[in-house]
Short mmCIF file of C-alpha atoms in Angstrom, two decimals:
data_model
loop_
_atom_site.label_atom_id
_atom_site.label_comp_id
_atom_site.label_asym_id
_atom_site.label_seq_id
_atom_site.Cartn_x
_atom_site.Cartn_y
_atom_site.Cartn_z
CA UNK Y 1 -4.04 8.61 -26.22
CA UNK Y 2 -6.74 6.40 -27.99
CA UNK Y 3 -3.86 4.82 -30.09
CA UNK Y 4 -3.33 2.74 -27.29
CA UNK Y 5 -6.26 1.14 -27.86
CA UNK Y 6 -5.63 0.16 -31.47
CA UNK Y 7 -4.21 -2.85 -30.76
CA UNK Y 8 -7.05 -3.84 -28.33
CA UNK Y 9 -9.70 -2.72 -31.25
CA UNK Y 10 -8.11 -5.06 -34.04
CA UNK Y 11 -8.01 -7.96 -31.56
CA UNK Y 12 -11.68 -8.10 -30.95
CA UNK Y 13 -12.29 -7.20 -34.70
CA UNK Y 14 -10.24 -10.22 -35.28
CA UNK Y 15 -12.03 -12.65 -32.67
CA UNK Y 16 -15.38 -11.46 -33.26
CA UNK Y 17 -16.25 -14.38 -35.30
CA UNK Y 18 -15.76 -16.77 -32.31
CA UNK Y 19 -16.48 -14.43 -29.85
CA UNK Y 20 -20.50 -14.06 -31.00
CA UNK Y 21 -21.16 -17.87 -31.35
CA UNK Y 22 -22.84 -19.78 -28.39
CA UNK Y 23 -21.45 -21.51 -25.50
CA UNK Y 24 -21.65 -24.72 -26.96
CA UNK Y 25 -20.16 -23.67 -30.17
CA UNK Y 26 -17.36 -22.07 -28.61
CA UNK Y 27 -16.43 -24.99 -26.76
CA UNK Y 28 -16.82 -27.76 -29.81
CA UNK Y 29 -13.95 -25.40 -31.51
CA UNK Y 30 -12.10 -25.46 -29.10
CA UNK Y 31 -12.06 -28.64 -27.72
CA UNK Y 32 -12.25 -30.10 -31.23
CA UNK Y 33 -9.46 -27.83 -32.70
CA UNK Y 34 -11.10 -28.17 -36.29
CA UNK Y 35 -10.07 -23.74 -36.89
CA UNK Y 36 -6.60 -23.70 -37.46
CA UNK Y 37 -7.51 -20.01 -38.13
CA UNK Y 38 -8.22 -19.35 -34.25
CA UNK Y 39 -4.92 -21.12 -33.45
CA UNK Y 40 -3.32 -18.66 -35.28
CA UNK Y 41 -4.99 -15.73 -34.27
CA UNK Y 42 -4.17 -16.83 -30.62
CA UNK Y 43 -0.52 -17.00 -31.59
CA UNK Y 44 -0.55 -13.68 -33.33
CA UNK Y 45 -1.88 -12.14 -30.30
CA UNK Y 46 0.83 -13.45 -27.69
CA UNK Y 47 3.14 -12.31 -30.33
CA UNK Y 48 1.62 -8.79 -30.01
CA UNK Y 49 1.46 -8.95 -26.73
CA UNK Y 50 5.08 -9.77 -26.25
CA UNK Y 51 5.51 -6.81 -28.44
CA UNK Y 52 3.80 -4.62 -26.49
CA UNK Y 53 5.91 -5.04 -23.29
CA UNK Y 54 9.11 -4.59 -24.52
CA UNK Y 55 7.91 -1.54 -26.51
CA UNK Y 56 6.07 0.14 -23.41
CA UNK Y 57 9.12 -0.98 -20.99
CA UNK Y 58 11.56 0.80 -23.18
CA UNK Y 59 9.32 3.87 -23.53
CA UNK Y 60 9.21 3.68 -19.62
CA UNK Y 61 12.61 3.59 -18.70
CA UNK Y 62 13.28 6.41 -21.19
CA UNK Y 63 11.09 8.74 -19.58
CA UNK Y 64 11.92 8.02 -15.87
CA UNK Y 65 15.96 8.16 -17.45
CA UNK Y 66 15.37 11.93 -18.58
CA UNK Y 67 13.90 12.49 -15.31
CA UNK Y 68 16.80 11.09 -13.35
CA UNK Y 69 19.03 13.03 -15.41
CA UNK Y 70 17.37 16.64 -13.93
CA UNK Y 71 16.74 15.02 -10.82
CA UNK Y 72 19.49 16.46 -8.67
CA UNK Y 73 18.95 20.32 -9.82
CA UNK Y 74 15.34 20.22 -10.34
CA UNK Y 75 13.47 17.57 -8.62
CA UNK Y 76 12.29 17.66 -4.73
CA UNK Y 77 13.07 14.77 -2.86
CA UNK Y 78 9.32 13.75 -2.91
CA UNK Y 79 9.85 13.52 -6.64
CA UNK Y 80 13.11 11.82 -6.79
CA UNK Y 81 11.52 9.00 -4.21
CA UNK Y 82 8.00 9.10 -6.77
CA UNK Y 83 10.47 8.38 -9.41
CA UNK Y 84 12.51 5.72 -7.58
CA UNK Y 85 9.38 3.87 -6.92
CA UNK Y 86 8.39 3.70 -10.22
CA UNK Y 87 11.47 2.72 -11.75
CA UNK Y 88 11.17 -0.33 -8.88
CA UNK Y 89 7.49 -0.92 -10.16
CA UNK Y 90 9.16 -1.12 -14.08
CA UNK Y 91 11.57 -3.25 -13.26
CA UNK Y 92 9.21 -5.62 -11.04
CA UNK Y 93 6.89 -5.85 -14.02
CA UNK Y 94 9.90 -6.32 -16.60
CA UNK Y 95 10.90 -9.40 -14.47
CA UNK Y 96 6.96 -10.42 -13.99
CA UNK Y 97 6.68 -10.03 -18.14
CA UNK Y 98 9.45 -12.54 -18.84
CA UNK Y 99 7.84 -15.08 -17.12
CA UNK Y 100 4.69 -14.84 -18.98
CA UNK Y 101 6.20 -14.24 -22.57
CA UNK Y 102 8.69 -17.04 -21.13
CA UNK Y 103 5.17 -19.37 -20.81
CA UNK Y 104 3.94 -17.99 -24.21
CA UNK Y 105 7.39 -18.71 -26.05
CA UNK Y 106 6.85 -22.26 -24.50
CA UNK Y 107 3.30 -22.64 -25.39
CA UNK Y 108 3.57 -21.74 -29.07
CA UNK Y 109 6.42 -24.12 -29.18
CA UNK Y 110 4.62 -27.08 -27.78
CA UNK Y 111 7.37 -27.40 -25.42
CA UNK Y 112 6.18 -28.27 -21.69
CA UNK Y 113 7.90 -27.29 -18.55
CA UNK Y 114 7.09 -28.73 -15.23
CA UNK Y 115 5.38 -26.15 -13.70
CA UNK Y 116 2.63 -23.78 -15.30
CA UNK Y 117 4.53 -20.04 -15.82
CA UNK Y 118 1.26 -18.62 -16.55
CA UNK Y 119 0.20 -19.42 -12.55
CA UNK Y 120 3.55 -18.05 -11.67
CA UNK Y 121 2.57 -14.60 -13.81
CA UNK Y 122 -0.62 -14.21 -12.44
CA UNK Y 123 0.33 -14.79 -9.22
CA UNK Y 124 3.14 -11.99 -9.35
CA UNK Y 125 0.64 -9.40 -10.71
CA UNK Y 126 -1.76 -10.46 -8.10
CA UNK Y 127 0.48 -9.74 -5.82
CA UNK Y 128 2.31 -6.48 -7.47
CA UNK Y 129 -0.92 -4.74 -7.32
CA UNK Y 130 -2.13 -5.51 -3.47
CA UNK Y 131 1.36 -3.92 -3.23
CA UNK Y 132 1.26 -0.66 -5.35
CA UNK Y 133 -2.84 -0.41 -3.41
CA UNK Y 134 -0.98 -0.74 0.19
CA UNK Y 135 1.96 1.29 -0.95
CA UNK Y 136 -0.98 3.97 -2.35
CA UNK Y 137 -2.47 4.38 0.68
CA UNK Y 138 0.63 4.37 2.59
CA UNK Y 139 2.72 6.91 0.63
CA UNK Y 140 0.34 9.17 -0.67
CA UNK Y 141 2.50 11.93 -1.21
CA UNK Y 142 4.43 10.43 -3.63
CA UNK Y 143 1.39 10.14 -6.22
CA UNK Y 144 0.37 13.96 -5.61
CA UNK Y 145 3.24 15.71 -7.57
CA UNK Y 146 2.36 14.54 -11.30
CA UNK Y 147 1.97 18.48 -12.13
CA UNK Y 148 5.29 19.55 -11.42
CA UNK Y 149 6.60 16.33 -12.35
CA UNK Y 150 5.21 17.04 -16.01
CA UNK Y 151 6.34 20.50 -15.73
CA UNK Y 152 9.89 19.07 -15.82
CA UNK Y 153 9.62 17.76 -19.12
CA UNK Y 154 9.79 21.32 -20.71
CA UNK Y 155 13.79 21.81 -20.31
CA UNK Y 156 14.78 19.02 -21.79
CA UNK Y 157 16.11 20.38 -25.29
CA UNK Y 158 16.78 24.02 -24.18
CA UNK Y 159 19.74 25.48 -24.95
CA UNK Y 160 21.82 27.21 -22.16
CA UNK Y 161 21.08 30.66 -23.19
CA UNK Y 162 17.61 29.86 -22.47
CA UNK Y 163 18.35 28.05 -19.42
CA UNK Y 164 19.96 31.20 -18.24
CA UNK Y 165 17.15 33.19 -19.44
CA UNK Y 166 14.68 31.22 -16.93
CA UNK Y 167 16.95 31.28 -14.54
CA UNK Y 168 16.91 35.20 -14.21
CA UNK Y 169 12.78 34.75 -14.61
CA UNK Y 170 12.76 32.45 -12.14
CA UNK Y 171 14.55 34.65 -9.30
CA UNK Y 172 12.72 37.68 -10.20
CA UNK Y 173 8.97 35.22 -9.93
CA UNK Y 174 10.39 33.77 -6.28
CA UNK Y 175 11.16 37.20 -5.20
CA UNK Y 176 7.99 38.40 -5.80
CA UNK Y 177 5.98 35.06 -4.40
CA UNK Y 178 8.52 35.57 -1.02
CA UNK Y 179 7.69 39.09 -0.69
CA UNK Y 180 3.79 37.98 -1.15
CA UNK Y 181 3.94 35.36 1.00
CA UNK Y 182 5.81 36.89 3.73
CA UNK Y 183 3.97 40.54 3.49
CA UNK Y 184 0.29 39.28 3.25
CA UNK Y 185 0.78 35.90 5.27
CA UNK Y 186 -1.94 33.96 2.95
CA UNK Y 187 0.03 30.91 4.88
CA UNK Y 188 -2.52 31.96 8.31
CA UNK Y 189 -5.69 30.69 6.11
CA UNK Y 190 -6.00 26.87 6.75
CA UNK Y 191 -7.53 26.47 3.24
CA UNK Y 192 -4.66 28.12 1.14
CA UNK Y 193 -4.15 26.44 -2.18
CA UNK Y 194 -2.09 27.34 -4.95
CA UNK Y 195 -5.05 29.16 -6.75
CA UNK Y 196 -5.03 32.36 -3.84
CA UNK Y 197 -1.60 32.26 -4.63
CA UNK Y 198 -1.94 33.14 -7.79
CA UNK Y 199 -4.29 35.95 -7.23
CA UNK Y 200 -2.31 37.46 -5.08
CA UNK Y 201 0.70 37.33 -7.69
CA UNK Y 202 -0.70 37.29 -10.93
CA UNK Y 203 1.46 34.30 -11.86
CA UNK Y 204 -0.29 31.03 -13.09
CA UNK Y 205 -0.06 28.32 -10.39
CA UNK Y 206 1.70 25.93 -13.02
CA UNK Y 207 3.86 28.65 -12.56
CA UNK Y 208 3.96 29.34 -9.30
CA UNK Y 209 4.21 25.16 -8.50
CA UNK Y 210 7.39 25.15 -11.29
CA UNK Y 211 9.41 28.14 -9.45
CA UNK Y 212 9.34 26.35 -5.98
CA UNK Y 213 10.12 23.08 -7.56
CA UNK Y 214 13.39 24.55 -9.40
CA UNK Y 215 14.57 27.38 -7.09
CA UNK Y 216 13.80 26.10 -3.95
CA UNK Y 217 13.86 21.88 -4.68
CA UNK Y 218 10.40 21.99 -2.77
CA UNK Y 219 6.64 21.74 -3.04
CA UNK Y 220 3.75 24.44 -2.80
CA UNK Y 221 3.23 22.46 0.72
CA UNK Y 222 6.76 22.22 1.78
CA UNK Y 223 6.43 25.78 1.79
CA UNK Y 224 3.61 26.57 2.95
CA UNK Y 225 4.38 24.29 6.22
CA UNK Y 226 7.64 26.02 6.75
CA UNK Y 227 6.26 29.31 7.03
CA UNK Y 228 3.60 27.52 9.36
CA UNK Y 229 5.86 25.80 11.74
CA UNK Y 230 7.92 29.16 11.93
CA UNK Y 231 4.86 31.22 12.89
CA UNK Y 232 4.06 28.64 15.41
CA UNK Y 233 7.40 28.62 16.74
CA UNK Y 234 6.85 32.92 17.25
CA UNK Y 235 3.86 32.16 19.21
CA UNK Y 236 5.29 29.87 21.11
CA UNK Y 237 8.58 32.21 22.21
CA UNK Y 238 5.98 34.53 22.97
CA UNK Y 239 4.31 32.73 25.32
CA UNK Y 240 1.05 31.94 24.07
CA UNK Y 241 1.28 27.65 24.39
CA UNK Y 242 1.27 28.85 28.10
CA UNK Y 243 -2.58 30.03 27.56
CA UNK Y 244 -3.65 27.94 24.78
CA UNK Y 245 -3.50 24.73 23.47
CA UNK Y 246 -0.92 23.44 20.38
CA UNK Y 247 -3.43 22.57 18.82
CA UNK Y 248 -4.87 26.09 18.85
CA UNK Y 249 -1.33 27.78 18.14
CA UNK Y 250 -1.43 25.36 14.74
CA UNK Y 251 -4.67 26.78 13.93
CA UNK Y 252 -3.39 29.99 14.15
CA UNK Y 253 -0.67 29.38 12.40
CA UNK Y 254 -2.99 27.57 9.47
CA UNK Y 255 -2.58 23.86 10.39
CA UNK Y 256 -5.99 22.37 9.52
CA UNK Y 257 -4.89 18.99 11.60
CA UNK Y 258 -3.42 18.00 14.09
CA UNK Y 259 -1.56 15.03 12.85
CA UNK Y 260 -0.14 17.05 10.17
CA UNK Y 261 0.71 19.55 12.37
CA UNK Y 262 2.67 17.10 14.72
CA UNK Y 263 4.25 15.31 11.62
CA UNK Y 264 5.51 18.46 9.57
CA UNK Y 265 6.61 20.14 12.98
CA UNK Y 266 9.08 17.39 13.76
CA UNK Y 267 10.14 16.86 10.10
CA UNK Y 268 11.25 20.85 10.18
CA UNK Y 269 12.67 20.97 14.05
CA UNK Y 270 13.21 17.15 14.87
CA UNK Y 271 11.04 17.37 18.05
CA UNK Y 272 7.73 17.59 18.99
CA UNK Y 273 5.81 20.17 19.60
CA UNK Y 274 5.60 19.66 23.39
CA UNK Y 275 9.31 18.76 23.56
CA UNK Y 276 10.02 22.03 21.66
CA UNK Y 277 7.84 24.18 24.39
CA UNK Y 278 9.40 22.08 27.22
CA UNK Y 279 13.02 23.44 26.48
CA UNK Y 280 11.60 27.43 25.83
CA UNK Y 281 12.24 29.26 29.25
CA UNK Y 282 9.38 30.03 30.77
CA UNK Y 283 8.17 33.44 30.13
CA UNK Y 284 6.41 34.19 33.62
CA UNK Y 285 10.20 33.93 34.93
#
């Protein structure tokens, strides 16, 4: 990763000399223009910049195109919308990065335009990242996946012999994490995480995380809640919302909160939790 920062290391090498004079000095250069040296190197940069956008935009569109290419067999919807946003985000800052290399082309040339593009750039990224904070803290869900997103990356380049291969692997793994989680019921402990999982399998939890994401298009959590909601929907045709609360039955059934409980409950049955009850027949009857 630190070759990224190459180009950030030879630009202060390069600017050093002006960067460790005083105030004063710095401004008599530049007000006086007598360093034709520094007007180059400020041209050279903006080139390099320029440079650097198209070659990261490129890289970035590759990578989110091999990831749309697997996205219907192998990617949740969570990860297909994680993906969509950030294709969105690319293309924003594509459009945002025209306008400044746009003012740069412009500057270089002498050539002046009636309004400032630089103001215009600024403004956009101001703006593009009070979005992507709101959208953050908004959508979390969409930025918790970058595991099994990564984990995708491995079948690009198999052949189908070795596709089929994991594909036999990957039954025989879900059976046994099924017959786990059904059997044992780890799902009734509100602080399950992938790692008990694991122990209770032997399989990795890369592993584990990979085999729900291929065979069953869904995360460790979708799962997890699923087997939740349908334990809570057994106590509750057994008659036990008539003695307790729904927010105990979710505890029971492993819900830690009550606002996830409410939200994953309708996701899965499309009503509430009290409009589910209020259509069971009443047990006393």
């Amino acid at each position: 990763m630190w070759i990224h920062f190459v180009p950030l290391l030879i630009r202060f090498i390069a600017f050093s000399p002006f960067y460790f004079q005083s105030g004063d000095a710095k401004v008599k250069i530049l007000v006086a223009d007598t360093t034709p040296w520094l007007d180059t190197l400020f041209k050279l940069n903006d080139i390099v910049i320029i440079l650097q956008g198209i070659i990261y935009t490129i890289l970035s569109m590759r990578i989110l195109h091999h990831f749309q290419y697997f996205r219907e067999r192998r990617m949740t919807k969570v990860q297909r919308n994680a993906v969509s946003w950030l294709k969105q985000f690319v293309i924003t800052n594509v459009f945002l990065w025209s306008i400044g290399v746009s003012g740069s082309i412009f500057y270089m040339l002498r050539i002046d335009v009636p309004f400032n593009l630089f103001n215009i750039y600024y403004l956009g990224l101001t703006i593009l990242t009070i979005w992507m904070g709101y959208f953050t803290l908004r959508k979390p869900h969409l930025f918790s996946e970058a595991q099994e997103l990564k984990s995708l990356t491995k079948y690009l380049g198999m052949s189908k012999s070795e596709l089929e291969e994991l594909a036999i692997k990957n039954k025989a793994d879900l059976h046994k994490l099924i017959h786990f989680i059904e059997s044992q019921k780890p799902y009734l402990n509100t602080s399950l995480n992938l790692q008990h999982l694991a122990s209770g399998t032997g399989l990795a939890k890369n592993r584990i995380s990979d085999i729900f994401n291929t065979e069953l298009k869904k995360t460790f959590y979708d799962v997890i809640n699923e087997y939740r909601t349908k334990e809570v929907i057994e106590l509750m045709k057994k008659g036990v919302h008539e003695s307790h609360t729904l927010t105990h039955l979710a505890e029971m059934a492993g819900f830690n909160s009550k606002a996830t409980f409410n939200r994953i409950f309708k996701k899965i049955t499309g009503k509430t939790p009290s409009e589910y009850t209020s259509e069971l027949p009443d047990s006393k009857n």
